[in-house]
Amino acid sequence: MPPDVWVTGIGIVSALGEGVPVHVRAVREGHSGLAPREFFGGAVPDPVMCGMIPPEAMRETVEATPADRADRILRRATAAALTDAGITVSNGVEAIAGTTLGNMHGATCYHRQLREGRNVDPALLGGFILASPLRSVCRSLGITGRVLTISSACGSATAALGEAFHRIRSGASRCVVAGGFEAVSPYVVAGFNSLRLVSRHMCRPFDRSRSGLNPGEGAAMLVCEEAGAARARGARPLARIAGSGAALDAYHYTRAHPEGRGLAQAMRAALSSAKMPPDAIDHLHLHGTGTDANDPSEYHACRDVFGDRLSAVPAASTKPLTGHTFGASGALNAVFSIIALREKLAPGTISLVEQDPLFSGLNLARDAREAPGLKTAMSLSLGFGGESSAVVLTEAAT
Amino acid sequence: MSGAWIHGAGVITPAVAGGIPDLPGVLRETPASPPRSVERIPLPSGMKPQDGRRMARLTLLALWAADRCWADLRGRDAGLYVGLTHGTTALLKEFHDFLYDYGPDKASPNAFSNGVTNAPLGAVSKHLTLTKGGHTLVGFENVGLDVLDAACAALERGSVDLCCAGAAEEFSPLAEEAYSRCGWSAGPLPGSLPLPQSPGAWIGLSEASAFFALSREPGGCRYESLGSIDDAPGDTDLVISGASGGPQDLHELAALQSLSGRFAAPPALLFPKLWFGETFAVSAMLAVALACGICTGEAPAFVSPLDPSLRSCFLPSPPVDRPLRTALIVAAGRTGEVSAGLVTCRGC
């Protein structure tokens, strides 16, 4: 019988601030961390609505540089997760983190110095290797077990949680701190704007007037532990990871399948690994980016898996709260799902004005809803290139 | 420890493009400074030239190798795991050049979308119609073995019956220049490895891709992921090291030294980067493919320039009194992690 996998610690930092309580408050009160910000002197677009971590949450120091922002974001979340779990010795702990663009600010700085003929700082080479931030953080926190960085676009963090889940279930590991991180930089903004995916307004997932995504930064790291080992050291469970699934669309090397074929397959795989039917899901935490292509894909996948029951399952996208944190988004979604389980509160999709009739089967609401029977949640991620993943979370029985 | 059987392989480097049997022959040549790039990347089967026009070089290398490894498995669905180190710095540079030359509103969508790290995985998935999940791992010189470990674990837990696993690295003048600023410049081939005594004796960057078709069904060669280098069996015949004179060599040397006295008879020690160059994420996978080729055929007569501290516990050349059938792959990353894997061949 494979062991249970508990979540025993959470560290999270986003545009809403740092720590779980501030994210609970944001869900209850429905307030967003998005704000307009200029990049490139206002050229792209003017201004960009994005989710930047507030300076007080980063506790900026004199030594901080833009080039190592991703490292600092990840370090805050990882250290907080270990502290929350009561882990003071990280010897033997493994770490798996997802990221899409990592510390691209370093790469941008490198290119600028090169073009300007300046003496290039070789340390910025770290910006080219997405594995650098997690390595650096693990070294500084004394994490000595296996360290993996997954870069599967917007599905990276959910894939990281899935990998942690499978490693613990198979006995390969007893404790993995897993999640994702991302830092907003001019590269990120210009890149997604070049694809015409960035909205000038707050994103409106599944809304008739949706117009794109808002870039966001953040990190969420979750300490995932084998239940027996956690129990033995007196840890308390925050939630249980019950199942995980992943799939690929094989449709286009950047675009997702229009009918969400891969995401539906990932959802079914997650339910199968949790040994649960779709009926068991009480809350659906959507990827919900608010783009023209992704929202229909995701809707079709949900409809395919849940059928008519979809309209009975409270669903939400929290991207209007934090922005789209790309490689970190799956981990933030998982934390919001755990908040939903613990607070018995289905988050609202706060920017919803008029739900697009195309998605009429989705049970969305602008405001958070009390949900006393909420015991099981499924969190979805749909990535560039059709890499989809899903994770099933439940209350943790001690 | 998790493992799987190898049912196909595709490898492309400046020296060779083919499968497992094509690799050992490369060792018959005297190593010279390895060429940096593949002269012409062939198209994978069924792909039109215009389909690949916008793709990163990295993606084209991966497509060819993956397509080759899947030659006998067309139509079969599977999981997919891909390893990278630097990704495509060429498209990264192109994106930044557009950004600064034409302004942020004219940034190149092609350079951005084809430059993301999971573009090779997306392309391979589409080309071979692989839908059973997987992801891209980014890491250092040892990440190739992490990819194989992830694929083997997926097979063992039953998530998939078949898995395609590989890695790709494109030659990057940008990365080469950045490494030289950090003190790592390609120079004359090292007189000994790991940690050559003469400064500047780094093998230097090259490019490659290697992909494997893995299954739980028995095949010719088996790959097993080892939890630690301490799990290396006593009857190991061949050790393949990732030393190149580069930043990981300190850790490669320590790993090799820790194997002293472990083996029933001193195994041969091989440094394939002398022939293939530093290909980062691909290097350990090249080592696995090379091990399969050597263990299923006849080992070519190579001579490895061993660090003096290793001469009492390793042979610089294949032994004449026994065939090589069990190979230990050692891959150290520059930040100190050491990965290890074992290749054994059936019925040899």
Coordinates of N, CA and C in Angstrom, one line a residue, chain B residues 34-237:
Chain B
P34 N 37.5 18.7 -30.4 CA 36.2 18.3 -31.0 C 35.6 19.4 -31.8
P35 N 35.0 19.1 -32.9 CA 34.3 20.1 -33.7 C 33.1 20.7 -32.9
R36 N 32.8 21.9 -33.1 CA 31.8 22.5 -32.2 C 30.4 22.2 -32.7
S37 N 30.2 22.1 -34.0 CA 28.8 22.0 -34.4 C 28.6 21.0 -35.5
V38 N 27.4 20.5 -35.6 CA 27.0 19.5 -36.7 C 27.0 20.3 -38.0
E39 N 27.6 19.8 -39.0 CA 27.7 20.5 -40.3 C 26.3 20.7 -40.9
R40 N 25.5 19.7 -40.9 CA 24.2 19.8 -41.4 C 23.2 18.9 -40.6
I41 N 22.2 19.5 -40.0 CA 21.3 18.7 -39.3 C 20.3 18.1 -40.2
P42 N 20.2 16.8 -40.3 CA 19.2 16.2 -41.3 C 17.8 16.4 -40.7
L43 N 16.9 16.4 -41.6 CA 15.5 16.5 -41.1 C 15.0 15.1 -40.6
P44 N 14.2 15.1 -39.6 CA 13.6 13.8 -39.2 C 12.7 13.3 -40.3
S45 N 12.3 12.0 -40.2 CA 11.5 11.5 -41.3 C 10.1 12.2 -41.3
G46 N 9.7 12.4 -42.5 CA 8.3 13.0 -42.6 C 8.2 14.5 -42.4
M47 N 9.3 15.1 -42.1 CA 9.2 16.6 -41.8 C 9.7 17.4 -43.0
K48 N 8.9 18.4 -43.4 CA 9.2 19.2 -44.5 C 10.2 20.3 -44.1
P49 N 11.1 20.8 -45.0 CA 12.0 21.8 -44.6 C 11.4 23.0 -44.0
Q50 N 10.2 23.4 -44.6 CA 9.6 24.7 -44.1 C 9.1 24.5 -42.6
D51 N 8.9 23.3 -42.2 CA 8.4 23.1 -40.8 C 9.5 23.4 -39.8
G52 N 10.7 23.2 -40.2 CA 11.8 23.4 -39.2 C 12.4 24.7 -39.3
R53 N 12.0 25.6 -40.3 CA 12.7 26.8 -40.6 C 12.8 27.7 -39.4
R54 N 11.7 27.8 -38.5 CA 11.7 28.7 -37.4 C 12.2 28.1 -36.1
M55 N 12.5 26.8 -36.2 CA 12.8 26.1 -34.9 C 14.2 26.4 -34.5
A56 N 14.5 26.3 -33.2 CA 15.8 26.5 -32.7 C 16.7 25.3 -33.2
R57 N 17.9 25.5 -33.3 CA 18.9 24.5 -33.7 C 18.7 23.3 -32.7
L58 N 18.6 23.7 -31.5 CA 18.4 22.7 -30.4 C 17.3 21.8 -30.6
T59 N 16.2 22.4 -31.1 CA 15.0 21.6 -31.3 C 15.2 20.7 -32.5
L60 N 15.8 21.1 -33.5 CA 16.1 20.3 -34.7 C 17.0 19.1 -34.3
L61 N 18.0 19.3 -33.5 CA 18.8 18.2 -33.1 C 18.0 17.2 -32.3
A62 N 17.2 17.7 -31.4 CA 16.4 16.8 -30.6 C 15.4 16.0 -31.4
L63 N 14.8 16.7 -32.4 CA 13.9 16.0 -33.3 C 14.5 14.9 -34.0
W64 N 15.7 15.1 -34.6 CA 16.4 14.1 -35.3 C 16.7 12.9 -34.5
A65 N 17.3 13.1 -33.3 CA 17.7 12.0 -32.4 C 16.5 11.3 -31.9
A66 N 15.4 12.0 -31.5 CA 14.2 11.3 -31.1 C 13.6 10.5 -32.2
D67 N 13.5 11.0 -33.3 CA 12.9 10.3 -34.5 C 13.7 9.0 -34.8
R68 N 15.0 9.1 -34.7 CA 15.9 8.0 -34.9 C 15.6 6.9 -33.9
C69 N 15.5 7.3 -32.6 CA 15.4 6.3 -31.6 C 14.0 5.6 -31.7
W70 N 13.1 6.3 -32.3 CA 11.7 5.7 -32.4 C 11.4 5.0 -33.7
A71 N 12.5 4.7 -34.4 CA 12.3 4.2 -35.8 C 11.5 2.9 -35.8
D72 N 11.7 2.0 -34.8 CA 11.0 0.8 -34.8 C 9.7 0.8 -34.0
L73 N 9.3 2.0 -33.5 CA 8.2 2.1 -32.6 C 7.2 3.1 -33.1
R74 N 7.2 3.4 -34.4 CA 6.3 4.4 -35.0 C 4.8 4.0 -34.6
G75 N 4.1 5.0 -34.2 CA 2.7 4.8 -33.9 C 2.5 4.4 -32.4
R76 N 3.5 4.1 -31.7 CA 3.4 3.8 -30.3 C 3.4 5.1 -29.5
D77 N 2.4 5.1 -28.5 CA 2.4 6.3 -27.6 C 3.3 6.1 -26.4
A78 N 3.7 7.1 -25.8 CA 4.7 7.0 -24.7 C 4.7 8.3 -23.9
G79 N 5.4 8.2 -22.8 CA 5.8 9.4 -22.0 C 7.1 10.0 -22.6
L80 N 7.4 11.2 -22.2 CA 8.5 11.9 -22.8 C 9.2 12.8 -21.8
Y81 N 10.5 12.6 -21.7 CA 11.3 13.4 -20.8 C 12.5 14.0 -21.5
V82 N 12.8 15.3 -21.3 CA 13.9 15.9 -22.1 C 14.7 16.7 -21.1
G83 N 16.0 16.6 -21.3 CA 17.0 17.4 -20.5 C 17.7 18.5 -21.3
L84 N 17.9 19.6 -20.6 CA 18.6 20.7 -21.2 C 19.5 21.4 -20.2
T85 N 20.5 22.1 -20.7 CA 21.3 22.9 -19.8 C 21.1 24.4 -20.1
H86 N 21.6 24.8 -21.3 CA 21.5 26.2 -21.6 C 20.3 26.6 -22.4
G87 N 19.6 25.6 -23.0 CA 18.5 26.0 -23.8 C 19.0 26.6 -25.1
T88 N 18.2 27.4 -25.8 CA 18.7 28.0 -27.0 C 19.1 29.4 -26.8
T89 N 20.4 29.6 -26.7 CA 20.9 30.9 -26.5 C 20.9 31.7 -27.8
A90 N 20.8 31.0 -28.9 CA 20.8 31.7 -30.2 C 19.5 32.5 -30.3
L91 N 18.3 31.8 -30.0 CA 17.1 32.5 -30.1 C 16.9 33.6 -28.9
L92 N 17.6 33.3 -27.8 CA 17.6 34.3 -26.7 C 18.2 35.5 -27.2
K93 N 19.4 35.4 -27.9 CA 20.1 36.5 -28.4 C 19.3 37.2 -29.5
E94 N 18.6 36.4 -30.4 CA 17.8 37.0 -31.4 C 16.7 37.9 -30.8
F95 N 16.1 37.3 -29.8 CA 15.0 38.1 -29.1 C 15.5 39.4 -28.6
H96 N 16.6 39.4 -27.9 CA 17.2 40.6 -27.3 C 17.6 41.6 -28.4
D97 N 18.2 41.0 -29.5 CA 18.6 41.9 -30.6 C 17.4 42.7 -31.2
F98 N 16.3 41.9 -31.4 CA 15.1 42.6 -31.9 C 14.6 43.6 -30.9
L99 N 14.7 43.3 -29.6 CA 14.2 44.1 -28.6 C 14.9 45.5 -28.6
Y100 N 16.2 45.4 -28.7 CA 17.0 46.6 -28.6 C 17.2 47.3 -29.9
D101 N 17.1 46.6 -31.0 CA 17.2 47.2 -32.3 C 15.9 47.9 -32.8
Y102 N 14.8 47.2 -32.5 CA 13.5 47.7 -33.0 C 12.5 48.2 -32.0
G103 N 12.8 48.0 -30.7 CA 11.9 48.4 -29.7 C 11.1 47.3 -29.1
P104 N 10.6 47.4 -27.9 CA 9.8 46.3 -27.3 C 8.5 45.9 -28.0
D105 N 7.9 46.9 -28.7 CA 6.7 46.5 -29.4 C 6.9 45.7 -30.6
K106 N 8.2 45.6 -31.1 CA 8.5 44.8 -32.2 C 9.3 43.5 -31.9
A107 N 9.2 43.1 -30.6 CA 10.0 42.0 -30.2 C 9.5 40.7 -31.0
S108 N 10.4 39.8 -31.2 CA 10.2 38.7 -32.1 C 9.4 37.6 -31.4
P109 N 8.1 37.4 -31.8 CA 7.3 36.3 -31.2 C 7.9 34.9 -31.5
N110 N 8.5 34.8 -32.7 CA 9.1 33.5 -33.1 C 10.3 33.2 -32.1
A111 N 11.2 34.2 -31.9 CA 12.3 33.9 -31.1 C 11.9 33.6 -29.6
F112 N 10.8 34.2 -29.2 CA 10.3 34.0 -27.8 C 9.7 32.6 -27.7
S113 N 8.7 32.3 -28.6 CA 8.0 31.0 -28.5 C 8.8 29.8 -28.8
N114 N 9.7 30.0 -29.8 CA 10.6 28.8 -30.1 C 11.8 28.7 -29.2
G115 N 12.0 29.8 -28.4 CA 13.1 29.8 -27.5 C 12.8 29.3 -26.1
V116 N 11.5 29.1 -25.8 CA 11.2 28.6 -24.4 C 11.8 27.2 -24.2
T117 N 12.0 26.9 -23.0 CA 12.8 25.7 -22.6 C 12.0 24.4 -23.1
N118 N 10.7 24.5 -23.1 CA 10.0 23.2 -23.4 C 9.6 23.1 -24.8
A119 N 10.2 24.0 -25.7 CA 9.9 23.9 -27.1 C 10.4 22.5 -27.7
P120 N 11.6 22.0 -27.4 CA 12.0 20.7 -27.9 C 11.1 19.6 -27.5
L121 N 10.6 19.6 -26.3 CA 9.7 18.6 -25.8 C 8.4 18.7 -26.6
G122 N 7.9 19.9 -26.8 CA 6.6 20.1 -27.5 C 6.8 19.6 -29.0
A123 N 7.9 19.9 -29.6 CA 8.2 19.5 -31.0 C 8.3 18.0 -31.1
V124 N 9.0 17.3 -30.2 CA 9.1 15.9 -30.2 C 7.8 15.2 -30.0
S125 N 7.1 15.7 -29.0 CA 5.7 15.2 -28.7 C 4.8 15.2 -29.9
K126 N 4.9 16.3 -30.6 CA 4.0 16.5 -31.8 C 4.5 15.6 -32.9
H127 N 5.8 15.5 -33.2 CA 6.3 14.8 -34.3 C 6.1 13.3 -34.1
L128 N 6.3 12.8 -32.9 CA 6.1 11.3 -32.7 C 4.7 11.0 -32.1
T129 N 3.9 12.0 -31.9 CA 2.5 11.8 -31.3 C 2.7 11.1 -29.9
L130 N 3.4 11.7 -29.1 CA 3.6 11.1 -27.7 C 2.7 12.0 -26.8
T131 N 1.8 11.3 -26.0 CA 0.9 12.1 -25.2 C 0.8 11.7 -23.8
K132 N 1.7 10.7 -23.4 CA 1.5 10.2 -22.0 C 2.2 10.9 -20.9
G133 N 2.4 12.2 -21.1 CA 3.0 13.0 -20.0 C 4.5 13.0 -20.0
G134 N 5.0 13.9 -19.2 CA 6.5 14.1 -19.1 C 6.8 15.5 -19.0
H135 N 8.1 15.8 -18.8 CA 8.4 17.2 -18.7 C 9.9 17.4 -19.1
T136 N 10.3 18.7 -19.1 CA 11.7 19.1 -19.3 C 12.4 19.3 -18.0
L137 N 13.5 18.7 -17.9 CA 14.4 19.0 -16.7 C 15.6 19.8 -17.2
V138 N 15.8 20.9 -16.4 CA 17.0 21.7 -16.7 C 18.0 21.5 -15.6
G139 N 19.3 21.4 -16.0 CA 20.3 21.1 -15.0 C 21.7 21.3 -15.6
F140 N 22.6 20.7 -14.9 CA 24.0 20.9 -15.3 C 24.6 19.7 -15.9
E141 N 25.8 19.4 -15.8 CA 26.5 18.4 -16.6 C 25.9 17.0 -16.3
N142 N 25.2 16.8 -15.2 CA 24.7 15.5 -14.8 C 23.2 15.3 -15.1
V143 N 22.5 16.3 -15.6 CA 21.1 16.2 -15.7 C 20.6 15.1 -16.6
G144 N 21.4 14.7 -17.6 CA 21.0 13.6 -18.4 C 20.6 12.4 -17.7
L145 N 21.4 12.1 -16.6 CA 21.0 10.9 -15.8 C 19.8 11.2 -14.9
D146 N 19.5 12.4 -14.6 CA 18.2 12.7 -13.9 C 17.1 12.5 -14.8
V147 N 17.2 12.8 -16.1 CA 16.2 12.5 -17.1 C 15.9 11.0 -17.2
L148 N 17.0 10.2 -17.3 CA 16.8 8.8 -17.4 C 16.1 8.3 -16.1
D149 N 16.5 8.8 -15.0 CA 15.9 8.3 -13.7 C 14.4 8.6 -13.7
A150 N 14.0 9.8 -14.1 CA 12.6 10.2 -14.2 C 11.8 9.3 -15.1
A151 N 12.4 9.0 -16.2 CA 11.8 8.1 -17.2 C 11.6 6.7 -16.7
C152 N 12.7 6.2 -16.1 CA 12.7 4.8 -15.5 C 11.6 4.7 -14.4
A153 N 11.6 5.8 -13.5 CA 10.6 5.8 -12.4 C 9.2 5.8 -13.0
A154 N 8.9 6.5 -14.0 CA 7.6 6.5 -14.6 C 7.2 5.2 -15.1
L155 N 8.2 4.5 -15.7 CA 7.9 3.1 -16.2 C 7.7 2.2 -15.0
E156 N 8.5 2.3 -14.0 CA 8.3 1.3 -12.9 C 7.0 1.5 -12.1
R157 N 6.5 2.7 -12.0 CA 5.3 2.9 -11.3 C 4.1 2.6 -12.2
G158 N 4.3 2.3 -13.4 CA 3.2 2.0 -14.3 C 2.5 3.2 -14.9
S159 N 3.0 4.4 -14.8 CA 2.3 5.5 -15.4 C 2.4 5.4 -16.9
V160 N 3.4 4.7 -17.4 CA 3.6 4.5 -18.9 C 4.1 3.1 -19.1
D161 N 3.9 2.6 -20.3 CA 4.5 1.3 -20.7 C 5.8 1.6 -21.5
L162 N 5.9 2.7 -22.1 CA 7.0 3.0 -23.0 C 7.4 4.5 -22.7
C163 N 8.7 4.8 -22.8 CA 9.1 6.2 -22.6 C 10.2 6.6 -23.5
C164 N 10.1 7.8 -24.0 CA 11.1 8.4 -24.8 C 11.9 9.4 -24.0
A165 N 13.2 9.3 -23.8 CA 13.9 10.1 -22.9 C 15.2 10.6 -23.6
G166 N 15.5 11.9 -23.6 CA 16.7 12.4 -24.2 C 17.1 13.7 -23.7
A167 N 18.1 14.3 -24.4 CA 18.6 15.6 -24.1 C 19.2 16.3 -25.3
A168 N 19.3 17.6 -25.3 CA 19.8 18.3 -26.4 C 20.6 19.5 -26.0
E169 N 21.6 19.8 -26.7 CA 22.4 21.0 -26.4 C 22.9 21.6 -27.8
E170 N 22.7 22.9 -28.0 CA 23.3 23.4 -29.3 C 24.5 24.2 -28.9
F171 N 25.5 24.2 -29.9 CA 26.7 25.0 -29.7 C 26.3 26.5 -29.6
S172 N 26.9 27.2 -28.6 CA 26.5 28.6 -28.4 C 27.8 29.4 -28.3
P173 N 28.0 30.3 -29.3 CA 29.1 31.2 -29.2 C 29.0 32.1 -28.0
L174 N 27.7 32.4 -27.7 CA 27.5 33.3 -26.5 C 27.9 32.6 -25.2
A175 N 27.5 31.3 -25.1 CA 27.9 30.6 -23.9 C 29.4 30.4 -23.8
E176 N 30.0 30.1 -25.0 CA 31.4 29.9 -25.1 C 32.2 31.2 -24.6
E177 N 31.7 32.3 -25.0 CA 32.3 33.6 -24.6 C 32.1 33.8 -23.2
A178 N 30.9 33.5 -22.7 CA 30.6 33.7 -21.2 C 31.5 32.8 -20.4
Y179 N 31.7 31.6 -20.8 CA 32.5 30.7 -20.0 C 34.0 31.2 -20.0
S180 N 34.4 31.7 -21.1 CA 35.8 32.2 -21.2 C 36.0 33.4 -20.2
R181 N 34.9 34.2 -20.1 CA 35.0 35.3 -19.1 C 35.1 34.7 -17.7
C182 N 34.5 33.5 -17.5 CA 34.6 32.9 -16.1 C 35.9 32.1 -15.9
G183 N 36.8 32.1 -16.9 CA 38.0 31.5 -16.8 C 38.1 30.1 -17.5
W184 N 37.0 29.7 -18.2 CA 37.0 28.4 -18.8 C 37.1 28.6 -20.3
S185 N 38.2 28.4 -20.9 CA 38.4 28.6 -22.3 C 38.9 27.3 -22.9
A186 N 38.4 27.0 -24.1 CA 38.8 25.8 -24.8 C 40.3 26.0 -25.2
G187 N 41.1 25.0 -24.9 CA 42.5 25.1 -25.3 C 43.0 23.8 -25.8
P188 N 44.2 23.5 -25.7 CA 44.7 22.2 -26.1 C 44.1 21.1 -25.3
L189 N 44.0 19.9 -25.9 CA 43.4 18.8 -25.1 C 44.2 18.5 -23.8
P190 N 43.4 18.2 -22.7 CA 44.1 18.0 -21.4 C 45.1 16.8 -21.5
G191 N 46.2 17.0 -20.8 CA 47.2 15.9 -20.8 C 46.8 14.8 -19.8
S192 N 45.9 15.2 -18.8 CA 45.3 14.2 -17.9 C 44.0 14.7 -17.5
L193 N 43.2 13.8 -17.0 CA 41.8 14.1 -16.6 C 41.5 13.3 -15.3
P194 N 40.6 13.7 -14.4 CA 40.1 15.0 -14.4 C 41.1 16.0 -13.9
L195 N 40.7 17.3 -13.9 CA 41.5 18.4 -13.4 C 42.9 18.4 -14.0
P196 N 42.9 18.8 -15.3 CA 44.2 18.8 -16.0 C 45.2 19.8 -15.3
Q197 N 46.4 19.5 -15.3 CA 47.4 20.3 -14.6 C 47.7 21.6 -15.3
S198 N 47.5 21.6 -16.6 CA 47.9 22.8 -17.4 C 46.7 23.7 -17.5
P199 N 46.8 25.0 -17.2 CA 45.7 25.9 -17.3 C 45.2 26.0 -18.7
G200 N 43.9 26.3 -18.9 CA 43.3 26.5 -20.2 C 43.0 25.2 -20.9
A201 N 43.3 24.0 -20.3 CA 43.1 22.8 -21.0 C 41.7 22.3 -20.8
W202 N 40.7 23.0 -21.3 CA 39.3 22.6 -21.2 C 38.9 22.2 -22.6
I203 N 38.1 21.1 -22.6 CA 37.8 20.5 -23.9 C 36.9 21.5 -24.8
G204 N 36.1 22.3 -24.1 CA 35.3 23.2 -24.9 C 34.0 22.7 -25.3
L205 N 33.1 23.6 -25.7 CA 31.7 23.3 -26.0 C 31.6 22.6 -27.3
S206 N 30.5 21.8 -27.4 CA 30.1 21.2 -28.6 C 28.6 21.1 -28.6
E207 N 28.0 20.4 -29.5 CA 26.6 20.3 -29.5 C 26.2 18.8 -29.8
A208 N 25.0 18.4 -29.4 CA 24.6 17.0 -29.6 C 23.2 16.9 -29.2
S209 N 22.6 15.7 -29.5 CA 21.4 15.3 -28.9 C 21.4 13.7 -28.9
A210 N 20.8 13.2 -27.8 CA 20.7 11.7 -27.7 C 19.4 11.4 -27.1
F211 N 18.7 10.4 -27.7 CA 17.4 10.0 -27.2 C 17.3 8.5 -27.1
F212 N 16.6 8.0 -26.1 CA 16.4 6.6 -26.0 C 15.0 6.2 -25.9
A213 N 14.7 5.0 -26.4 CA 13.3 4.4 -26.3 C 13.5 3.4 -25.1
L214 N 12.7 3.6 -24.1 CA 12.9 2.8 -22.8 C 11.6 2.0 -22.6
S215 N 11.7 0.8 -22.1 CA 10.6 0.0 -21.8 C 10.8 -0.9 -20.7
R216 N 9.7 -1.5 -20.1 CA 9.9 -2.5 -19.0 C 10.1 -3.9 -19.7
E217 N 9.8 -4.0 -21.0 CA 10.0 -5.3 -21.7 C 11.5 -5.5 -21.9
P218 N 12.0 -6.7 -21.6 CA 13.5 -6.9 -21.8 C 13.9 -6.6 -23.2
G219 N 15.1 -6.1 -23.3 CA 15.7 -5.8 -24.6 C 17.2 -6.1 -24.5
G220 N 18.0 -5.5 -25.4 CA 19.4 -5.8 -25.4 C 20.2 -5.3 -24.2
C221 N 20.0 -4.0 -24.0 CA 20.8 -3.4 -22.9 C 19.9 -2.8 -21.9
R222 N 20.3 -2.8 -20.6 CA 19.5 -2.3 -19.5 C 20.2 -1.1 -18.9
Y223 N 19.5 -0.1 -18.6 CA 20.0 1.1 -17.8 C 19.4 1.1 -16.5
E224 N 20.2 1.2 -15.4 CA 19.7 1.3 -14.1 C 20.2 2.6 -13.5
S225 N 19.3 3.3 -12.9 CA 19.7 4.6 -12.2 C 20.2 4.2 -10.8
L226 N 21.4 4.6 -10.4 CA 21.9 4.3 -9.0 C 21.6 5.4 -8.1
G227 N 21.2 5.0 -6.8 CA 20.9 6.0 -5.8 C 22.2 6.8 -5.5
S228 N 23.3 6.1 -5.6 CA 24.6 6.8 -5.2 C 25.7 6.1 -6.0
I229 N 26.8 6.7 -6.1 CA 27.9 6.0 -6.8 C 28.4 4.9 -5.9
D230 N 28.1 4.9 -4.6 CA 28.4 3.8 -3.7 C 27.8 2.5 -4.1
D231 N 26.7 2.6 -4.9 CA 26.0 1.4 -5.3 C 26.6 0.7 -6.5
A232 N 27.7 1.2 -7.0 CA 28.4 0.6 -8.1 C 28.8 -0.9 -7.8
P233 N 28.5 -1.8 -8.7 CA 28.8 -3.2 -8.4 C 30.3 -3.5 -8.5
G234 N 30.7 -4.5 -7.8 CA 32.1 -4.9 -7.8 C 32.6 -5.5 -9.1
D235 N 31.7 -5.9 -10.0 CA 32.2 -6.5 -11.3 C 32.1 -5.5 -12.4
T236 N 32.1 -4.2 -12.1 CA 32.1 -3.2 -13.2 C 33.4 -3.3 -14.0
D237 N 33.2 -3.3 -15.4 CA 34.3 -3.5 -16.3 C 34.8 -2.1 -16.8

